Short mmCIF file of C-alpha atoms in Angstrom, two decimals:
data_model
loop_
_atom_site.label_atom_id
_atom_site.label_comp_id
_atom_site.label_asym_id
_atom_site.label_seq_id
_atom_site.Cartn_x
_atom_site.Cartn_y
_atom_site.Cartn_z
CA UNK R 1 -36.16 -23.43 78.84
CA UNK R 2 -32.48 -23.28 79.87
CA UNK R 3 -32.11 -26.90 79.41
CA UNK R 4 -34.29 -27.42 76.67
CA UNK R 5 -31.89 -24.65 74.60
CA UNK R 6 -28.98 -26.64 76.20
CA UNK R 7 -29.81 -30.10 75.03
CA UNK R 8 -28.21 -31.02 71.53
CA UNK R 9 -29.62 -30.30 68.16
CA UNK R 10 -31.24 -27.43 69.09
CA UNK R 11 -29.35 -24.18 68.17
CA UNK R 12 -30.68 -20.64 68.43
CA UNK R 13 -32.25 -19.58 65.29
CA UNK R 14 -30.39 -17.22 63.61
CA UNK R 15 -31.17 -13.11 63.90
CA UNK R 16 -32.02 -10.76 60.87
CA UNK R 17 -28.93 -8.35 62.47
CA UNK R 18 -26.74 -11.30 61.93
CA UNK R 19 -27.53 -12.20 58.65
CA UNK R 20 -27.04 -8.51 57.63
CA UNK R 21 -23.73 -8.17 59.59
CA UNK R 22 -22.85 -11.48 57.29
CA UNK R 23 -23.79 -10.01 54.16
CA UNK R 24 -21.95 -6.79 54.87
CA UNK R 25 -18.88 -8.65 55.79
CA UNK R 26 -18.79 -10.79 52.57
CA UNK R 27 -19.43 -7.59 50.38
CA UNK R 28 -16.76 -5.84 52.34
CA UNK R 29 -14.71 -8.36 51.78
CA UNK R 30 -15.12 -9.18 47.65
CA UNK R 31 -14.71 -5.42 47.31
CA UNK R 32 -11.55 -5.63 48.94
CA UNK R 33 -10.30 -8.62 46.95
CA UNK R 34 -11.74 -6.93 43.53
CA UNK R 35 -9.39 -3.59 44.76
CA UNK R 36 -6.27 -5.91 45.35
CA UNK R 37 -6.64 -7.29 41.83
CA UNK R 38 -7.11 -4.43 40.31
CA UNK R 39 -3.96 -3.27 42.54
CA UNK R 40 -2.14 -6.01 41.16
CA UNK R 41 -2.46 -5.92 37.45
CA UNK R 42 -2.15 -2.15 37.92
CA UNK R 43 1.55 -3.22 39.23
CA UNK R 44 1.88 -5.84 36.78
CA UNK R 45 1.40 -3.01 33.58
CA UNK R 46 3.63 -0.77 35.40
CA UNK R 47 6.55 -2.90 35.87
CA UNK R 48 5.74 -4.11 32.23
CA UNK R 49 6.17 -0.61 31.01
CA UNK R 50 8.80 0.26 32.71
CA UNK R 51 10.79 -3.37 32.06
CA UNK R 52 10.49 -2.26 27.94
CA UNK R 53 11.77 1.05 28.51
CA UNK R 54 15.14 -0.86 30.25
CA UNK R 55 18.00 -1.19 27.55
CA UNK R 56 18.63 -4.78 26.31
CA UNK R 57 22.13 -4.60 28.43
CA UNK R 58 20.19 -4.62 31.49
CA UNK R 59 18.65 -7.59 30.92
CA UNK R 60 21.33 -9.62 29.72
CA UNK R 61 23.11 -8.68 33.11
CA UNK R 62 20.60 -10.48 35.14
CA UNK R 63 21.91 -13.79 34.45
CA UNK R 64 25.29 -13.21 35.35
CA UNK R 65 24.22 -11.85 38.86
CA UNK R 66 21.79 -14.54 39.41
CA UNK R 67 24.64 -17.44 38.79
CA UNK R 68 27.63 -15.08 40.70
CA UNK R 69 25.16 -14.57 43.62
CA UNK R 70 24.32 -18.57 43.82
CA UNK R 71 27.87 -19.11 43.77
CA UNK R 72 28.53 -16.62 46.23
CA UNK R 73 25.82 -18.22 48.35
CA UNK R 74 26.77 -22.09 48.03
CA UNK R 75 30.36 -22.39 47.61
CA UNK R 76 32.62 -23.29 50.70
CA UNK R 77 35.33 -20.21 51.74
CA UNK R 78 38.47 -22.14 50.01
CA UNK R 79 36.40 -23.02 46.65
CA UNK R 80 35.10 -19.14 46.25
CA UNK R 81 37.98 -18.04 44.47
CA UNK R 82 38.26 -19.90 41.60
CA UNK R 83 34.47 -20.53 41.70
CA UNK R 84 34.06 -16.85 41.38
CA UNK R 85 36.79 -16.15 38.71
CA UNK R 86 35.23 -18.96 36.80
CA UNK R 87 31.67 -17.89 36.29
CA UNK R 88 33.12 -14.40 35.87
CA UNK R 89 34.52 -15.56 33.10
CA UNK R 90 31.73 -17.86 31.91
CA UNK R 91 28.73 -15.52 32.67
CA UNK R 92 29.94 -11.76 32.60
CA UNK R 93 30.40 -11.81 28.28
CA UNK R 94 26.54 -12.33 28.42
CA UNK R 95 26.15 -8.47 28.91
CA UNK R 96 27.36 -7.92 25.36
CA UNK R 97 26.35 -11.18 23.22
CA UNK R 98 23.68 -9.13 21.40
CA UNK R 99 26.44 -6.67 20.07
CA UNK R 100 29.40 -9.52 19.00
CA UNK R 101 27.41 -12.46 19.47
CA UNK R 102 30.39 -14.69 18.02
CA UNK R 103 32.91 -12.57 19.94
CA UNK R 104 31.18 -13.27 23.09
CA UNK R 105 30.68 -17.14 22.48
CA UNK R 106 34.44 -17.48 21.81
CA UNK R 107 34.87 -15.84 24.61
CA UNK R 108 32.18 -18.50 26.51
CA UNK R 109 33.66 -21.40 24.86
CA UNK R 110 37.12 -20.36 25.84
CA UNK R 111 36.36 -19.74 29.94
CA UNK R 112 34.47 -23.10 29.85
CA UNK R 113 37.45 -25.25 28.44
CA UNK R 114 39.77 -24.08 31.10
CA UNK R 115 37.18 -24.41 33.87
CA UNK R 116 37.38 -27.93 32.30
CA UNK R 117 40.85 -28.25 32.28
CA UNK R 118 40.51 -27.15 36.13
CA UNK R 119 38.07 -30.04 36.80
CA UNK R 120 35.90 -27.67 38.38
CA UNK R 121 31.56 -27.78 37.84
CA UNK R 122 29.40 -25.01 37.56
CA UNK R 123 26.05 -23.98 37.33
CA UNK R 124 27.22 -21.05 34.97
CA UNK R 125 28.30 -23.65 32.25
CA UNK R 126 24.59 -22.58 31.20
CA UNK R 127 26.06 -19.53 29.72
CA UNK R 128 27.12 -21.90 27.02
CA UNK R 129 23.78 -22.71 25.86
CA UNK R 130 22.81 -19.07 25.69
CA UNK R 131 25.59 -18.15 23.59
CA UNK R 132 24.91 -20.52 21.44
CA UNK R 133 21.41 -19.41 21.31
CA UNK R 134 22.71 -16.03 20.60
CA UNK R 135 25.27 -17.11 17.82
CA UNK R 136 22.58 -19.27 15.56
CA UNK R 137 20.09 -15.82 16.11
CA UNK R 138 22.49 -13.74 14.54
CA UNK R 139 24.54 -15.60 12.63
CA UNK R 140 24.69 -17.96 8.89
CA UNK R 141 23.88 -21.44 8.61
CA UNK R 142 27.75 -22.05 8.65
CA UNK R 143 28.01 -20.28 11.77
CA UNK R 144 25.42 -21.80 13.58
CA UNK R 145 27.06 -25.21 12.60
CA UNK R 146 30.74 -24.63 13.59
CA UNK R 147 29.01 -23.00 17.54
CA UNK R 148 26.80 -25.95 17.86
CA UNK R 149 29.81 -28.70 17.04
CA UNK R 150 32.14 -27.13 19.98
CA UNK R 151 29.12 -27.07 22.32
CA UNK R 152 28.51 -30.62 21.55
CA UNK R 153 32.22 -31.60 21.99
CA UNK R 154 32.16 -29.66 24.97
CA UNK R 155 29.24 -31.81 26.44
CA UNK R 156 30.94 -35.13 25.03
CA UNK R 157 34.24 -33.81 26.94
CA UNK R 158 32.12 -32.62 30.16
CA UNK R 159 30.53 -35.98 30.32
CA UNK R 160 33.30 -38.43 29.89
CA UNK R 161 35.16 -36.14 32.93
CA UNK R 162 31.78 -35.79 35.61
CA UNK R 163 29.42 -38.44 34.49
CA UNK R 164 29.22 -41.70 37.01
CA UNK R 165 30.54 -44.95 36.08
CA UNK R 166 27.87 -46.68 33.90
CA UNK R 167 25.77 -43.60 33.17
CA UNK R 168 27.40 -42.11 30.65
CA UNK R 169 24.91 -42.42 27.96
CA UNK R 170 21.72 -40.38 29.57
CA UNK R 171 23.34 -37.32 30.70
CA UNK R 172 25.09 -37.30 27.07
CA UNK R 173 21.70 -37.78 25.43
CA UNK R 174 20.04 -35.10 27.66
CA UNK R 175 23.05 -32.55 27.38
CA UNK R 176 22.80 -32.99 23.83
CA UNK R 177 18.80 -32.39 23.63
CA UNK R 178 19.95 -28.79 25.03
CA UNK R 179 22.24 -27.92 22.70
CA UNK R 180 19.85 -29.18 19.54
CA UNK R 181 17.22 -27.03 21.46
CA UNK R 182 19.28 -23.93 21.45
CA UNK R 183 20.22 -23.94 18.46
CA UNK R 184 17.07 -24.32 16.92
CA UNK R 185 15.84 -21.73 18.50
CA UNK R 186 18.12 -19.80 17.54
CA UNK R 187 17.44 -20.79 14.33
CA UNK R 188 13.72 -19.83 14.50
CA UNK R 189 14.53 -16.30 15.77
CA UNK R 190 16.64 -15.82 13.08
CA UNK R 191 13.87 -17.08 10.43
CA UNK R 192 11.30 -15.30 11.84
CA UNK R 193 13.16 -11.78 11.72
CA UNK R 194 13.91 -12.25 8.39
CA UNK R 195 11.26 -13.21 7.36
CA UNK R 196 9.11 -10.03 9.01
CA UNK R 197 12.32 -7.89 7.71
CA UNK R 198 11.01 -8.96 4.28
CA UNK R 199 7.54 -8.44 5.00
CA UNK R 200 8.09 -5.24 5.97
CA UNK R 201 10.53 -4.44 2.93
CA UNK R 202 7.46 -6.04 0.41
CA UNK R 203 4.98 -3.45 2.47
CA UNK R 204 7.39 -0.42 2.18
CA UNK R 205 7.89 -1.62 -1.28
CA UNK R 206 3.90 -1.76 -2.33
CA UNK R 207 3.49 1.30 -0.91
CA UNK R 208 6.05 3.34 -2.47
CA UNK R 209 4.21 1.27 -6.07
CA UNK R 210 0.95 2.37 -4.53
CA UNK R 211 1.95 5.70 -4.64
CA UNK R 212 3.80 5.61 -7.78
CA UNK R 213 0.59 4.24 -9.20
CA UNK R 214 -1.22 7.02 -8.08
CA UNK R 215 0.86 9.47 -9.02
CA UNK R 216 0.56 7.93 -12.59
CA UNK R 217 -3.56 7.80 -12.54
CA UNK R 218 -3.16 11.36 -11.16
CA UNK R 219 -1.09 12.18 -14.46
CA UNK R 220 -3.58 10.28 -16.58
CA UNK R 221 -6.27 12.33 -15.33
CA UNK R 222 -5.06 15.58 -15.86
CA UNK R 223 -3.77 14.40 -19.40
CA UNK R 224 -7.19 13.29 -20.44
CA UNK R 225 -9.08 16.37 -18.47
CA UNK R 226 -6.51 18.60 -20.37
CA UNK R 227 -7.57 16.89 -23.64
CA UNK R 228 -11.10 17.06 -23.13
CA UNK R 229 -11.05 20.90 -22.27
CA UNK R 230 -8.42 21.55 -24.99
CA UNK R 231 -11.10 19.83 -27.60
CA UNK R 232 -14.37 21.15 -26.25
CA UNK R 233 -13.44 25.35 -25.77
CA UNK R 234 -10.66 24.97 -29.22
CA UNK R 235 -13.83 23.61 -31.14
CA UNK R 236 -16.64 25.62 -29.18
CA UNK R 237 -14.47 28.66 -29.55
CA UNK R 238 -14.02 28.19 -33.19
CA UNK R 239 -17.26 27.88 -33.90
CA UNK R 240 -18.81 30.55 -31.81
CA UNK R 241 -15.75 33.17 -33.63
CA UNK R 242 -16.84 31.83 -37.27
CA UNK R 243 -20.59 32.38 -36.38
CA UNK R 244 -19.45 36.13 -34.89
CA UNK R 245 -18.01 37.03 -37.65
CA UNK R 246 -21.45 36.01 -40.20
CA UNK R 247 -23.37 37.64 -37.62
CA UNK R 248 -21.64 41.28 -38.34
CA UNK R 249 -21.14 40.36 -42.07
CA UNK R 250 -24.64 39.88 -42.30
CA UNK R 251 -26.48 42.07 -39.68
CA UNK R 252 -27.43 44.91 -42.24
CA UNK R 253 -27.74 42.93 -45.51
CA UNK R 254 -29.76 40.07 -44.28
CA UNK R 255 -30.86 40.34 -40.47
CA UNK R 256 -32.62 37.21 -40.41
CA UNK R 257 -29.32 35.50 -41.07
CA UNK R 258 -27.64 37.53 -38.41
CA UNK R 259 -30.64 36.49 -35.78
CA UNK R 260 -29.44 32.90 -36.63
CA UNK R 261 -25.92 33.24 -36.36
CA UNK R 262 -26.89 34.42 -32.69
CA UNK R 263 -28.70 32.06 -31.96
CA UNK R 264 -26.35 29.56 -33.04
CA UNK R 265 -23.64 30.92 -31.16
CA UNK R 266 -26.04 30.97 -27.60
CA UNK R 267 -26.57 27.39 -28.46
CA UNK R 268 -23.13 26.44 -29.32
CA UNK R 269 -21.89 28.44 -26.06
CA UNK R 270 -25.03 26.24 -23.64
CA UNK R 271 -23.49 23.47 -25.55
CA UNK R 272 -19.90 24.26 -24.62
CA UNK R 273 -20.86 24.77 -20.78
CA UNK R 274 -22.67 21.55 -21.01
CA UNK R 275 -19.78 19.41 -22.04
CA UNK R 276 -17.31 21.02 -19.36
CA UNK R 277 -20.09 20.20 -16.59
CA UNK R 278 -19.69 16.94 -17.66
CA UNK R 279 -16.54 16.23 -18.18
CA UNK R 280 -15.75 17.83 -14.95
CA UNK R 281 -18.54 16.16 -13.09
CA UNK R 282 -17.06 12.85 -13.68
CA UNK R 283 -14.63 13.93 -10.74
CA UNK R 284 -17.33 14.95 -8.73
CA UNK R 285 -20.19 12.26 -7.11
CA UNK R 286 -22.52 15.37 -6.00
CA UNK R 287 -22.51 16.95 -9.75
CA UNK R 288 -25.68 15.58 -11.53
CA UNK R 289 -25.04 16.81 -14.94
CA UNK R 290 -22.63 14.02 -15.33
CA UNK R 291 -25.21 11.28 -14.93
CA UNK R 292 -28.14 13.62 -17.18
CA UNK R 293 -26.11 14.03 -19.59
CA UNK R 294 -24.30 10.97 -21.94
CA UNK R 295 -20.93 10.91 -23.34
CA UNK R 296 -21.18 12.03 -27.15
CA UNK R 297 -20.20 9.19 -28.99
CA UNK R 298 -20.50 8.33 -33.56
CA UNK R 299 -24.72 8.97 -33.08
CA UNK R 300 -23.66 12.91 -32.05
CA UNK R 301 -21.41 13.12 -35.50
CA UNK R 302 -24.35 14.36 -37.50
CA UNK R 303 -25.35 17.39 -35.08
CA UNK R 304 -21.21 18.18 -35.19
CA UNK R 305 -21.63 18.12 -39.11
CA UNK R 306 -24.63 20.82 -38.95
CA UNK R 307 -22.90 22.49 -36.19
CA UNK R 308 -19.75 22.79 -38.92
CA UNK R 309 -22.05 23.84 -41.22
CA UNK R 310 -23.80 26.65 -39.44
CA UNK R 311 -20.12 27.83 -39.02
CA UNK R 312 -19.47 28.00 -42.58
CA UNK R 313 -17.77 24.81 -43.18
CA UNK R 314 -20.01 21.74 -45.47
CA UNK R 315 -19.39 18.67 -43.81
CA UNK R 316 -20.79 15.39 -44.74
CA UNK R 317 -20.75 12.25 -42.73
CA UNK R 318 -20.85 8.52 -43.42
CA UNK R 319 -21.07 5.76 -41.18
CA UNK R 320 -20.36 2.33 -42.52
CA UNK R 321 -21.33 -0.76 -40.19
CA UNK R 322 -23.19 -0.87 -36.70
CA UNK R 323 -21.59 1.29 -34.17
CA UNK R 324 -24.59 0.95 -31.35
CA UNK R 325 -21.96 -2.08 -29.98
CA UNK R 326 -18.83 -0.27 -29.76
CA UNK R 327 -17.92 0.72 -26.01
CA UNK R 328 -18.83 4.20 -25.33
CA UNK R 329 -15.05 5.04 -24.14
CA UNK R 330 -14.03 4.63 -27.84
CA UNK R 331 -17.16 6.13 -29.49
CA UNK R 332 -16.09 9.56 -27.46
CA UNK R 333 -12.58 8.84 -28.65
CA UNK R 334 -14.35 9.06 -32.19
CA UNK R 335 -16.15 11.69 -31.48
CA UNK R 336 -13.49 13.83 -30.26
CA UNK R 337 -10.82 12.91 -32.83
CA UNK R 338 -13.42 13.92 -35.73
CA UNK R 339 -14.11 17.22 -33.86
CA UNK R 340 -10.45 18.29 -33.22
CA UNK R 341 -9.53 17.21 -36.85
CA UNK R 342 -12.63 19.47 -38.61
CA UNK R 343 -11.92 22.11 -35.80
CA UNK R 344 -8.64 22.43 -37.37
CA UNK R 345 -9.98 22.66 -40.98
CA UNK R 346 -12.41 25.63 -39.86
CA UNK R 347 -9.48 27.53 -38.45
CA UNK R 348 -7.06 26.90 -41.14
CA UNK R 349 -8.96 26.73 -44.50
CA UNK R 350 -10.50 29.29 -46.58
CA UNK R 351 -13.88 29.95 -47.44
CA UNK R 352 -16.11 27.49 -49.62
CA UNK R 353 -14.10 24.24 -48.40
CA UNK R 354 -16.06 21.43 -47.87
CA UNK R 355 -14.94 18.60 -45.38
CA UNK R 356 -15.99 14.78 -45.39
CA UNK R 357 -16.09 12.66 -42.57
CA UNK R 358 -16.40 8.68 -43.12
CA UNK R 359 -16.25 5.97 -39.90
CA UNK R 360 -15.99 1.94 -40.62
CA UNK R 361 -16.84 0.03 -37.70
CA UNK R 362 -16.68 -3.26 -36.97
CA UNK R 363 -16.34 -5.76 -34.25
CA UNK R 364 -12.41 -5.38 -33.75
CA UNK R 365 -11.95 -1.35 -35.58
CA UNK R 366 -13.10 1.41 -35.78
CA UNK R 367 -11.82 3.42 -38.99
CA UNK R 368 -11.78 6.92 -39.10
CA UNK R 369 -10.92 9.56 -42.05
CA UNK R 370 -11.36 12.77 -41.82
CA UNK R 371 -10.37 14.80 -45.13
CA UNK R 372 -11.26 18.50 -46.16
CA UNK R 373 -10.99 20.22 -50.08
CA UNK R 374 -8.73 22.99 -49.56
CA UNK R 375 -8.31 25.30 -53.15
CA UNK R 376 -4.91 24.28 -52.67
CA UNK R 377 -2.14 22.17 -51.06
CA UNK R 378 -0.45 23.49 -47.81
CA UNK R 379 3.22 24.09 -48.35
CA UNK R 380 5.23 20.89 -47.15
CA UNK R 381 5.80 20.42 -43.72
CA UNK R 382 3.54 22.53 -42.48
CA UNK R 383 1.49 21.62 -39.34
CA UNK R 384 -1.17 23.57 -37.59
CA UNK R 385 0.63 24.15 -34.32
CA UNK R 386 -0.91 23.58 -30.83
CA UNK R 387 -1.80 20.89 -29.18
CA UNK R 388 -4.55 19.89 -31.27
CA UNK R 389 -2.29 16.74 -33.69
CA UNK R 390 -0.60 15.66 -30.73
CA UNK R 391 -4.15 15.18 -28.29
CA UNK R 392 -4.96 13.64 -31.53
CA UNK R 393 -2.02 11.16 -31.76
CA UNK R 394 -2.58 10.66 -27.33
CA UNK R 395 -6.07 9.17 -28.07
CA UNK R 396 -5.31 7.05 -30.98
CA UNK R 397 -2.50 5.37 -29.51
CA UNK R 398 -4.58 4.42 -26.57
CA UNK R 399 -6.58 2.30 -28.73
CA UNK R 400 -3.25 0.88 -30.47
CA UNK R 401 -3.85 3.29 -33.37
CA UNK R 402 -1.22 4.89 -34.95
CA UNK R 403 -2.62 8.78 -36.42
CA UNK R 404 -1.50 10.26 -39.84
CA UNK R 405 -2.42 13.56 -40.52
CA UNK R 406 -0.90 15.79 -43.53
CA UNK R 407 -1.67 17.26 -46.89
CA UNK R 408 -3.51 15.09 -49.53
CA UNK R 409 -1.72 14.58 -53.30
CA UNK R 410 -4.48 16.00 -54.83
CA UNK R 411 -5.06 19.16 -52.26
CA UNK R 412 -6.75 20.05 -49.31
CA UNK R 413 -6.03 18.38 -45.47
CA UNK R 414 -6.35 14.45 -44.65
CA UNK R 415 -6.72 12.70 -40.60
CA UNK R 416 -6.10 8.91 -40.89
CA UNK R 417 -6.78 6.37 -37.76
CA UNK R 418 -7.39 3.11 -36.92
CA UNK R 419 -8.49 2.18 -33.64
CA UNK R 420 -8.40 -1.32 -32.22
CA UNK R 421 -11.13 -2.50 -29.63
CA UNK R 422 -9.13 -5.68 -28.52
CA UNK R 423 -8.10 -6.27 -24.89
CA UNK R 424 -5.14 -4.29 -25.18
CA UNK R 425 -6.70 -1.33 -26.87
CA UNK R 426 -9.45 -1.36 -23.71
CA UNK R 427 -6.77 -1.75 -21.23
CA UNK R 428 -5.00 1.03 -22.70
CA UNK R 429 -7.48 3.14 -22.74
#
């Protein structure tokens, strides 16, 4: 047996211990390699964090530290000197090129002509490229033109001086590649920051519009809420006072008439409470009255004419042409402009005058006149005050309408509009 297990190609097979020692070992050790990455780009986000919380200054002083410590490093005893003083001179400005980035390039371009004078190479004369980067980053067109031309006559002098006999043209071209490079990136930084200093002026500018705009719709809205509750409780009101007072008058002479009256005035009050639920539940998505109820609009005119009437003012109405086409926006316009303007003849005629109410519609206007028969003229000039004319005159000119209201020649009280349904009028309104 001790030579068979000897003899080649036979090998011991291997235990179930070993294989689980193996498969310990290998978990063991990805564990340990999964815990030194995670190690590492632990590290990597710390020194990331703590390399943007360094001021730009500490950066820009790398550089010169890295090319005064390989000078340091490579220079022979008797060459330090000057080699030092040079790249001093060439590197240290670097600290504060992002402050006076064409301060700090003349300064460059000034160190590197007398090191050139002195005959004298150095690794540092890459400070000249990163001024120049720095000059066309922050700097005009003209700028970047006059830094680039004295780089590139610096690199025609440098060459003609250090380049070997014959080989003048390749370290020209490749200098020259550098400086182009620089400079266009310079360039590019310099686009690109404008260009997201605009962006961010056209955002800050949209959304001080945006807000403008919304301050406006905002306006709007309490303008036309104002109107509509001005209109519904003025006319509402009026009413429900006229019928009041025939309900007394006539509560021991005719009691029938005075059980009307009442009723009248519930109904005009359920009516009132109606309209405010939905002109206030347009501003409210969980207030169903809004969607139960539709705006009133010309078809409502004749129940406002008996509602007049109940309150002790005749009112006819006549509707010329179709009005079933008209937008619904305008019809309420209509509507509202008809009951503010007999609303006003309730309050401020006398008893036994009759009003008429006559609409023309048709595909581009809508025509209203509104007239009453006062017993006799108002005295000139005189206006019923409130805000009744004016809400009147807001609604009409958002259709492009212009509103006259005064006393007629022949007596009594006169409302004149026309409003336009074009695009404009729409818009307007």
């Amino acid at each position: 047996m001790t030579e068979a297990a000897a003899e080649p190609g036979h090998a011991h097979p291997v235990s179930h211990r070993d294989r689980v020692r193996r498969t310990k070992t290998a978990v063991r050790l990805t564990r340990y390699a999964d815990l030194a990455s995670v190690r590492a780009a632990r590290l990597v986000r710390t020194g990331r964090r703590w390399g943007l919380r360094l001021p730009p200054m500490v950066w820009d002083s790398l550089l010169p530290a890295l090319l005064l410590l390989n000078i340091m490093t490579t220079r022979a005893p008797q060459e330090l000197p000057v080699a030092v003083a040079l790249t001093t001179a060439l590197a240290l400005p670097l600290v504060w090129r992002r402050r006076a980035p064409l301060t700090v390039f003349g300064a460059v371009a000034a160190a590197a002509f007398i090191q050139w004078l002195m005959d004298v190479q150095l690794p540092a004369d890459i400070a000249l490229l990163v001024a120049l980067y720095t000059a066309a980053a922050n700097s005009g067109r003209r700028g970047t033109l006059v830094a680039g031309a004295i780089v590139e006559g610096g690199a025609l002098l440098a060459c003609l001086r250090w380049a070997t006999e014959g080989a003048f043209l390749t370290p020209f071209v490749a200098v020259s590649a550098m400086v182009v490079a620089a400079a266009v990136l310079g360039v590019n930084v310099r686009t690109t920051r404008a260009y997201l200093a605009a962006l961010e002026e056209r955002a800050a500018r949209l959304e001080q519009q945006q807000d403008q705009q919304t301050r406006l719709a905002v306006a709007e809205e309490r303008t036309r809420i104002t109107l509509e509750m001005h209109d519904i409780v003025t006319h509402n009101l009026s009413v429900m006072v006229a019928l009041t007072d025939a309900a007394v008058y006539a509560q021991h002479r005719s009691p029938d008439k005075a059980t009307t009256a009442m009723l009248q005035i519930s109904e005009t009050g359920r009516q009132a409470l109606t309209d405010m639920r939905r002109s206030l539940g347009i501003l409210r998505t969980d207030e169903p009255d809004a969607e139960r109820h539709p705006l009133p609009g010309i078809a409502q005119l004749g129940a406002l004419a008996d509602q007049m009437c109940a309150a002790g003012l005749p009112t006819r109405v006549e509707v010329q042409g179709g009005h079933t086409r008209i937008p619904a926006t305008a019809q309420l316009t209509v509507y509202r402009l008809v009951q503010e303007a007999l609303t006003n003849a309730l309050k401020h005629t006398p008893t036994g005058t009759h009003a008429m109410v006559r609409i023309r519609c048709s595909t581009e206007t809508v025509t209203v006149d509104v007239t009453d028969s006062g017993p006799c003229p108002p005295l000139p000039g005189a206006t019923p005050s409130g805000h009744g004319i004016p809400g009147m005159r807001e609604r009409s000119a958002a259709y492009g309408g212009t509103l006259q209201a005064g006393p007629l020649p022949g007596g009594g009280w006169g409302v004149h509009t026309r409003l336009f349904l074009g695009s404009s009028g729409a818009a307007s309104a």
